[in-house]
Amino acid sequence: FTVNRGHREIMEHLLTRIESEIDAGVSIEEYINTSLTTFAIQESLRTGSRVPVIMPTRDNDGQIKWQKN
Protein backbone atom coordinates (compact mmCIF):
# COMPACT_ATOMS: atom_id res chain seq x y z
CA PHE A 1 0.00 0.00 0.00
CA THR A 2 2.98 2.29 -0.23
CA VAL A 3 2.82 2.74 -4.01
CA ASN A 4 2.44 6.41 -4.98
CA ARG A 5 -0.24 6.67 -7.65
CA GLY A 6 -0.52 10.42 -7.37
CA HIS A 7 -3.90 10.46 -5.61
CA ARG A 8 -2.69 12.60 -2.72
CA GLU A 9 -1.16 15.16 -5.10
CA ILE A 10 -4.33 15.30 -7.18
CA MET A 11 -6.48 15.92 -4.10
CA GLU A 12 -4.06 18.54 -2.76
CA HIS A 13 -4.11 20.29 -6.14
CA LEU A 14 -7.92 20.18 -6.25
CA LEU A 15 -8.27 21.55 -2.72
CA THR A 16 -5.76 24.31 -3.43
CA ARG A 17 -7.73 25.22 -6.55
CA ILE A 18 -11.03 25.26 -4.67
CA GLU A 19 -9.64 27.33 -1.78
CA SER A 20 -7.87 29.94 -3.90
CA GLU A 21 -8.40 32.05 -6.95
CA ILE A 22 -5.07 30.94 -8.46
CA ASP A 23 -5.48 29.76 -12.05
CA ALA A 24 -4.43 26.12 -11.85
CA GLY A 25 -4.98 25.57 -15.57
CA VAL A 26 -7.90 23.22 -14.94
CA SER A 27 -11.36 24.42 -13.96
CA ILE A 28 -13.34 22.88 -11.15
CA GLU A 29 -15.94 21.93 -13.77
CA GLU A 30 -13.32 19.82 -15.55
CA TYR A 31 -12.52 17.97 -12.32
CA ILE A 32 -16.22 17.38 -11.71
CA ASN A 33 -16.86 16.28 -15.31
CA THR A 34 -13.99 13.80 -15.17
CA SER A 35 -15.21 12.33 -11.88
CA LEU A 36 -18.83 12.07 -13.01
CA THR A 37 -17.80 10.48 -16.30
CA THR A 38 -15.64 7.94 -14.46
CA PHE A 39 -18.54 7.03 -12.15
CA ALA A 40 -20.86 6.65 -15.16
CA ILE A 41 -18.36 4.37 -16.91
CA GLN A 42 -18.07 2.21 -13.79
CA GLU A 43 -21.86 1.96 -13.50
CA SER A 44 -22.20 1.16 -17.20
CA LEU A 45 -19.63 -1.61 -16.94
CA ARG A 46 -21.37 -2.98 -13.85
CA THR A 47 -24.88 -2.95 -15.36
CA GLY A 48 -24.12 -3.39 -19.05
CA SER A 49 -26.33 -0.44 -19.96
CA ARG A 50 -25.92 3.19 -20.93
CA VAL A 51 -25.57 5.64 -18.07
CA PRO A 52 -26.24 9.34 -18.74
CA VAL A 53 -23.76 11.86 -17.42
CA ILE A 54 -25.12 15.10 -15.97
CA MET A 55 -22.41 17.75 -16.10
CA PRO A 56 -22.20 21.25 -14.64
CA THR A 57 -21.79 24.33 -16.77
CA ARG A 58 -21.86 28.01 -15.89
CA ASP A 59 -24.41 30.46 -17.21
CA ASN A 60 -23.65 34.09 -18.12
CA ASP A 61 -23.95 35.10 -14.45
CA GLY A 62 -21.39 32.48 -13.38
CA GLN A 63 -23.99 30.27 -11.73
CA ILE A 64 -23.57 26.51 -12.03
CA LYS A 65 -26.22 24.74 -14.09
CA TRP A 66 -26.56 21.01 -14.66
CA GLN A 67 -27.17 19.58 -18.12
CA LYS A 68 -27.76 16.01 -19.18
CA ASN A 69 -25.42 14.74 -21.94
Backbone as XML, in Angstrom:
<?xml version="1.0"?>
<chain id="A" units="angstrom">
  <residue number="1" name="PHE">
    <atom name="N" x="0.803" y="-1.205" z="0.000"/>
    <atom name="CA" x="0.000" y="0.000" z="0.000"/>
    <atom name="C" x="0.844" y="1.266" z="0.000"/>
  </residue>
  <residue number="2" name="THR">
    <atom name="N" x="2.103" y="1.128" z="-0.248"/>
    <atom name="CA" x="2.983" y="2.292" z="-0.234"/>
    <atom name="C" x="3.266" y="2.827" z="-1.633"/>
  </residue>
  <residue number="3" name="VAL">
    <atom name="N" x="2.614" y="2.275" z="-2.640"/>
    <atom name="CA" x="2.821" y="2.736" z="-4.011"/>
    <atom name="C" x="2.187" y="4.115" z="-4.178"/>
  </residue>
  <residue number="4" name="ASN">
    <atom name="N" x="2.944" y="5.047" z="-4.743"/>
    <atom name="CA" x="2.440" y="6.406" z="-4.980"/>
    <atom name="C" x="1.795" y="6.459" z="-6.352"/>
  </residue>
  <residue number="5" name="ARG">
    <atom name="N" x="0.486" y="6.575" z="-6.377"/>
    <atom name="CA" x="-0.236" y="6.669" z="-7.651"/>
    <atom name="C" x="-0.669" y="8.100" z="-7.945"/>
  </residue>
  <residue number="6" name="GLY">
    <atom name="N" x="-0.230" y="9.020" z="-7.124"/>
    <atom name="CA" x="-0.523" y="10.422" z="-7.370"/>
    <atom name="C" x="-1.843" y="10.912" z="-6.816"/>
  </residue>
  <residue number="7" name="HIS">
    <atom name="N" x="-2.586" y="10.064" z="-6.113"/>
    <atom name="CA" x="-3.900" y="10.463" z="-5.613"/>
    <atom name="C" x="-3.799" y="11.612" z="-4.612"/>
  </residue>
  <residue number="8" name="ARG">
    <atom name="N" x="-2.837" y="11.533" z="-3.715"/>
    <atom name="CA" x="-2.688" y="12.598" z="-2.716"/>
    <atom name="C" x="-2.403" y="13.939" z="-3.402"/>
  </residue>
  <residue number="9" name="GLU">
    <atom name="N" x="-1.506" y="13.922" z="-4.392"/>
    <atom name="CA" x="-1.156" y="15.158" z="-5.098"/>
    <atom name="C" x="-2.353" y="15.722" z="-5.857"/>
  </residue>
  <residue number="10" name="ILE">
    <atom name="N" x="-3.142" y="14.842" z="-6.449"/>
    <atom name="CA" x="-4.330" y="15.297" z="-7.183"/>
    <atom name="C" x="-5.311" y="15.963" z="-6.226"/>
  </residue>
  <residue number="11" name="MET">
    <atom name="N" x="-5.558" y="15.344" z="-5.072"/>
    <atom name="CA" x="-6.480" y="15.917" z="-4.101"/>
    <atom name="C" x="-5.946" y="17.230" z="-3.531"/>
  </residue>
  <residue number="12" name="GLU">
    <atom name="N" x="-4.643" y="17.293" z="-3.260"/>
    <atom name="CA" x="-4.063" y="18.537" z="-2.759"/>
    <atom name="C" x="-4.202" y="19.649" z="-3.799"/>
  </residue>
  <residue number="13" name="HIS">
    <atom name="N" x="-3.968" y="19.314" z="-5.065"/>
    <atom name="CA" x="-4.112" y="20.291" z="-6.144"/>
    <atom name="C" x="-5.563" y="20.766" z="-6.247"/>
  </residue>
  <residue number="14" name="LEU">
    <atom name="N" x="-6.499" y="19.827" z="-6.168"/>
    <atom name="CA" x="-7.916" y="20.175" z="-6.245"/>
    <atom name="C" x="-8.313" y="21.082" z="-5.088"/>
  </residue>
  <residue number="15" name="LEU">
    <atom name="N" x="-7.909" y="20.730" z="-3.880"/>
    <atom name="CA" x="-8.270" y="21.549" z="-2.717"/>
    <atom name="C" x="-7.638" y="22.937" z="-2.784"/>
  </residue>
  <residue number="16" name="THR">
    <atom name="N" x="-6.410" y="23.009" z="-3.251"/>
    <atom name="CA" x="-5.762" y="24.310" z="-3.428"/>
    <atom name="C" x="-6.540" y="25.145" z="-4.436"/>
  </residue>
  <residue number="17" name="ARG">
    <atom name="N" x="-6.969" y="24.515" z="-5.505"/>
    <atom name="CA" x="-7.727" y="25.215" z="-6.552"/>
    <atom name="C" x="-9.068" y="25.705" z="-6.016"/>
  </residue>
  <residue number="18" name="ILE">
    <atom name="N" x="-9.721" y="24.882" z="-5.224"/>
    <atom name="CA" x="-11.026" y="25.261" z="-4.668"/>
    <atom name="C" x="-10.873" y="26.405" z="-3.676"/>
  </residue>
  <residue number="19" name="GLU">
    <atom name="N" x="-9.826" y="26.356" z="-2.852"/>
    <atom name="CA" x="-9.644" y="27.335" z="-1.783"/>
    <atom name="C" x="-9.059" y="28.664" z="-2.253"/>
  </residue>
  <residue number="20" name="SER">
    <atom name="N" x="-8.520" y="28.717" z="-3.452"/>
    <atom name="CA" x="-7.873" y="29.938" z="-3.903"/>
    <atom name="C" x="-8.403" y="30.361" z="-5.266"/>
  </residue>
  <residue number="21" name="GLU">
    <atom name="N" x="-8.021" y="31.527" z="-5.639"/>
    <atom name="CA" x="-8.395" y="32.049" z="-6.950"/>
    <atom name="C" x="-7.245" y="31.902" z="-7.945"/>
  </residue>
  <residue number="22" name="ILE">
    <atom name="N" x="-6.220" y="31.138" z="-7.578"/>
    <atom name="CA" x="-5.073" y="30.936" z="-8.460"/>
    <atom name="C" x="-5.518" y="30.094" z="-9.642"/>
  </residue>
  <residue number="23" name="ASP">
    <atom name="N" x="-5.142" y="30.517" z="-10.850"/>
    <atom name="CA" x="-5.482" y="29.762" z="-12.046"/>
    <atom name="C" x="-4.592" y="28.525" z="-12.111"/>
  </residue>
  <residue number="24" name="ALA">
    <atom name="N" x="-5.183" y="27.368" z="-11.859"/>
    <atom name="CA" x="-4.431" y="26.119" z="-11.853"/>
    <atom name="C" x="-4.375" y="25.479" z="-13.235"/>
  </residue>
  <residue number="25" name="GLY">
    <atom name="N" x="-4.993" y="26.111" z="-14.221"/>
    <atom name="CA" x="-4.982" y="25.570" z="-15.568"/>
    <atom name="C" x="-6.106" y="24.586" z="-15.841"/>
  </residue>
  <residue number="26" name="VAL">
    <atom name="N" x="-6.785" y="24.150" z="-14.798"/>
    <atom name="CA" x="-7.902" y="23.215" z="-14.937"/>
    <atom name="C" x="-9.046" y="23.770" z="-14.095"/>
  </residue>
  <residue number="27" name="SER">
    <atom name="N" x="-10.217" y="23.879" z="-14.704"/>
    <atom name="CA" x="-11.358" y="24.420" z="-13.964"/>
    <atom name="C" x="-11.966" y="23.352" z="-13.060"/>
  </residue>
  <residue number="28" name="ILE">
    <atom name="N" x="-12.661" y="23.808" z="-12.050"/>
    <atom name="CA" x="-13.337" y="22.880" z="-11.147"/>
    <atom name="C" x="-14.368" y="22.068" z="-11.922"/>
  </residue>
  <residue number="29" name="GLU">
    <atom name="N" x="-14.975" y="22.664" z="-12.946"/>
    <atom name="CA" x="-15.936" y="21.928" z="-13.772"/>
    <atom name="C" x="-15.272" y="20.741" z="-14.459"/>
  </residue>
  <residue number="30" name="GLU">
    <atom name="N" x="-14.028" y="20.921" z="-14.903"/>
    <atom name="CA" x="-13.323" y="19.817" z="-15.551"/>
    <atom name="C" x="-13.056" y="18.670" z="-14.576"/>
  </residue>
  <residue number="31" name="TYR">
    <atom name="N" x="-12.692" y="19.008" z="-13.337"/>
    <atom name="CA" x="-12.516" y="17.967" z="-12.324"/>
    <atom name="C" x="-13.830" y="17.228" z="-12.086"/>
  </residue>
  <residue number="32" name="ILE">
    <atom name="N" x="-14.915" y="17.984" z="-11.959"/>
    <atom name="CA" x="-16.224" y="17.379" z="-11.709"/>
    <atom name="C" x="-16.645" y="16.516" z="-12.894"/>
  </residue>
  <residue number="33" name="ASN">
    <atom name="N" x="-16.485" y="17.036" z="-14.115"/>
    <atom name="CA" x="-16.863" y="16.282" z="-15.314"/>
    <atom name="C" x="-16.101" y="14.970" z="-15.408"/>
  </residue>
  <residue number="34" name="THR">
    <atom name="N" x="-14.810" y="15.011" z="-15.118"/>
    <atom name="CA" x="-13.993" y="13.796" z="-15.168"/>
    <atom name="C" x="-14.468" y="12.780" z="-14.144"/>
  </residue>
  <residue number="35" name="SER">
    <atom name="N" x="-14.742" y="13.245" z="-12.932"/>
    <atom name="CA" x="-15.206" y="12.333" z="-11.884"/>
    <atom name="C" x="-16.563" y="11.732" z="-12.230"/>
  </residue>
  <residue number="36" name="LEU">
    <atom name="N" x="-17.501" y="12.566" z="-12.673"/>
    <atom name="CA" x="-18.832" y="12.071" z="-13.009"/>
    <atom name="C" x="-18.792" y="11.092" z="-14.176"/>
  </residue>
  <residue number="37" name="THR">
    <atom name="N" x="-17.949" y="11.380" z="-15.161"/>
    <atom name="CA" x="-17.803" y="10.478" z="-16.301"/>
    <atom name="C" x="-17.228" y="9.141" z="-15.857"/>
  </residue>
  <residue number="38" name="THR">
    <atom name="N" x="-16.229" y="9.177" z="-14.977"/>
    <atom name="CA" x="-15.640" y="7.943" z="-14.455"/>
    <atom name="C" x="-16.677" y="7.112" z="-13.715"/>
  </residue>
  <residue number="39" name="PHE">
    <atom name="N" x="-17.496" y="7.760" z="-12.879"/>
    <atom name="CA" x="-18.542" y="7.033" z="-12.152"/>
    <atom name="C" x="-19.558" y="6.419" z="-13.122"/>
  </residue>
  <residue number="40" name="ALA">
    <atom name="N" x="-19.903" y="7.156" z="-14.172"/>
    <atom name="CA" x="-20.863" y="6.648" z="-15.156"/>
    <atom name="C" x="-20.286" y="5.444" z="-15.909"/>
  </residue>
  <residue number="41" name="ILE">
    <atom name="N" x="-19.010" y="5.504" z="-16.233"/>
    <atom name="CA" x="-18.361" y="4.371" z="-16.906"/>
    <atom name="C" x="-18.387" y="3.144" z="-16.002"/>
  </residue>
  <residue number="42" name="GLN">
    <atom name="N" x="-18.055" y="3.332" z="-14.738"/>
    <atom name="CA" x="-18.074" y="2.207" z="-13.794"/>
    <atom name="C" x="-19.468" y="1.599" z="-13.700"/>
  </residue>
  <residue number="43" name="GLU">
    <atom name="N" x="-20.480" y="2.448" z="-13.609"/>
    <atom name="CA" x="-21.859" y="1.963" z="-13.503"/>
    <atom name="C" x="-22.281" y="1.250" z="-14.782"/>
  </residue>
  <residue number="44" name="SER">
    <atom name="N" x="-21.878" y="1.776" z="-15.926"/>
    <atom name="CA" x="-22.204" y="1.162" z="-17.203"/>
    <atom name="C" x="-21.556" y="-0.219" z="-17.326"/>
  </residue>
  <residue number="45" name="LEU">
    <atom name="N" x="-20.307" y="-0.313" z="-16.904"/>
    <atom name="CA" x="-19.628" y="-1.613" z="-16.943"/>
    <atom name="C" x="-20.288" y="-2.611" z="-15.986"/>
  </residue>
  <residue number="46" name="ARG">
    <atom name="N" x="-20.730" y="-2.104" z="-14.846"/>
    <atom name="CA" x="-21.371" y="-2.976" z="-13.853"/>
    <atom name="C" x="-22.721" y="-3.482" z="-14.335"/>
  </residue>
  <residue number="47" name="THR">
    <atom name="N" x="-23.507" y="-2.602" z="-14.965"/>
    <atom name="CA" x="-24.876" y="-2.953" z="-15.358"/>
    <atom name="C" x="-25.011" y="-3.410" z="-16.803"/>
  </residue>
  <residue number="48" name="GLY">
    <atom name="N" x="-24.033" y="-3.044" z="-17.639"/>
    <atom name="CA" x="-24.121" y="-3.391" z="-19.054"/>
    <atom name="C" x="-25.061" y="-2.497" z="-19.837"/>
  </residue>
  <residue number="49" name="SER">
    <atom name="N" x="-25.429" y="-1.353" z="-19.258"/>
    <atom name="CA" x="-26.333" y="-0.438" z="-19.963"/>
    <atom name="C" x="-25.749" y="0.972" z="-19.995"/>
  </residue>
  <residue number="50" name="ARG">
    <atom name="N" x="-26.361" y="1.802" z="-20.826"/>
    <atom name="CA" x="-25.915" y="3.190" z="-20.934"/>
    <atom name="C" x="-26.258" y="3.943" z="-19.655"/>
  </residue>
  <residue number="51" name="VAL">
    <atom name="N" x="-25.351" y="4.817" z="-19.255"/>
    <atom name="CA" x="-25.573" y="5.642" z="-18.070"/>
    <atom name="C" x="-25.369" y="7.097" z="-18.480"/>
  </residue>
  <residue number="52" name="PRO">
    <atom name="N" x="-26.406" y="7.930" z="-18.370"/>
    <atom name="CA" x="-26.240" y="9.340" z="-18.740"/>
    <atom name="C" x="-25.325" y="10.058" z="-17.748"/>
  </residue>
  <residue number="53" name="VAL">
    <atom name="N" x="-24.625" y="11.045" z="-18.259"/>
    <atom name="CA" x="-23.757" y="11.862" z="-17.417"/>
    <atom name="C" x="-24.353" y="13.259" z="-17.359"/>
  </residue>
  <residue number="54" name="ILE">
    <atom name="N" x="-24.599" y="13.751" z="-16.158"/>
    <atom name="CA" x="-25.122" y="15.099" z="-15.968"/>
    <atom name="C" x="-23.964" y="15.968" z="-15.516"/>
  </residue>
  <residue number="55" name="MET">
    <atom name="N" x="-23.602" y="16.942" z="-16.355"/>
    <atom name="CA" x="-22.413" y="17.746" z="-16.104"/>
    <atom name="C" x="-22.752" y="19.198" z="-15.809"/>
  </residue>
  <residue number="56" name="PRO">
    <atom name="N" x="-21.958" y="19.830" z="-14.948"/>
    <atom name="CA" x="-22.195" y="21.246" z="-14.641"/>
    <atom name="C" x="-21.617" y="22.162" z="-15.709"/>
  </residue>
  <residue number="57" name="THR">
    <atom name="N" x="-22.296" y="23.247" z="-15.933"/>
    <atom name="CA" x="-21.789" y="24.333" z="-16.773"/>
    <atom name="C" x="-22.103" y="25.626" z="-16.033"/>
  </residue>
  <residue number="58" name="ARG">
    <atom name="N" x="-21.550" y="26.714" z="-16.503"/>
    <atom name="CA" x="-21.857" y="28.011" z="-15.887"/>
    <atom name="C" x="-22.641" y="28.865" z="-16.876"/>
  </residue>
  <residue number="59" name="ASP">
    <atom name="N" x="-23.656" y="29.556" z="-16.364"/>
    <atom name="CA" x="-24.407" y="30.459" z="-17.212"/>
    <atom name="C" x="-23.686" y="31.802" z="-17.285"/>
  </residue>
  <residue number="60" name="ASN">
    <atom name="N" x="-24.285" y="32.777" z="-17.937"/>
    <atom name="CA" x="-23.648" y="34.089" z="-18.122"/>
    <atom name="C" x="-23.389" y="34.823" z="-16.813"/>
  </residue>
  <residue number="61" name="ASP">
    <atom name="N" x="-24.133" y="34.463" z="-15.760"/>
    <atom name="CA" x="-23.950" y="35.099" z="-14.454"/>
    <atom name="C" x="-22.939" y="34.341" z="-13.586"/>
  </residue>
  <residue number="62" name="GLY">
    <atom name="N" x="-22.353" y="33.253" z="-14.135"/>
    <atom name="CA" x="-21.386" y="32.478" z="-13.380"/>
    <atom name="C" x="-21.993" y="31.428" z="-12.479"/>
  </residue>
  <residue number="63" name="GLN">
    <atom name="N" x="-23.318" y="31.266" z="-12.551"/>
    <atom name="CA" x="-23.994" y="30.274" z="-11.731"/>
    <atom name="C" x="-23.873" y="28.880" z="-12.372"/>
  </residue>
  <residue number="64" name="ILE">
    <atom name="N" x="-23.687" y="27.875" z="-11.525"/>
    <atom name="CA" x="-23.567" y="26.515" z="-12.033"/>
    <atom name="C" x="-24.947" y="25.991" z="-12.401"/>
  </residue>
  <residue number="65" name="LYS">
    <atom name="N" x="-25.014" y="25.390" z="-13.607"/>
    <atom name="CA" x="-26.223" y="24.740" z="-14.086"/>
    <atom name="C" x="-25.855" y="23.313" z="-14.433"/>
  </residue>
  <residue number="66" name="TRP">
    <atom name="N" x="-26.802" y="22.413" z="-14.340"/>
    <atom name="CA" x="-26.556" y="21.009" z="-14.656"/>
    <atom name="C" x="-27.270" y="20.655" z="-15.948"/>
  </residue>
  <residue number="67" name="GLN">
    <atom name="N" x="-26.560" y="19.981" z="-16.861"/>
    <atom name="CA" x="-27.169" y="19.576" z="-18.124"/>
    <atom name="C" x="-26.890" y="18.109" z="-18.376"/>
  </residue>
  <residue number="68" name="LYS">
    <atom name="N" x="-27.874" y="17.444" z="-18.907"/>
    <atom name="CA" x="-27.759" y="16.009" z="-19.185"/>
    <atom name="C" x="-27.168" y="15.818" z="-20.570"/>
  </residue>
  <residue number="69" name="ASN">
    <atom name="N" x="-26.075" y="15.026" z="-20.644"/>
    <atom name="CA" x="-25.424" y="14.738" z="-21.937"/>
    <atom name="C" x="-25.639" y="13.296" z="-22.324"/>
  </residue>
</chain>
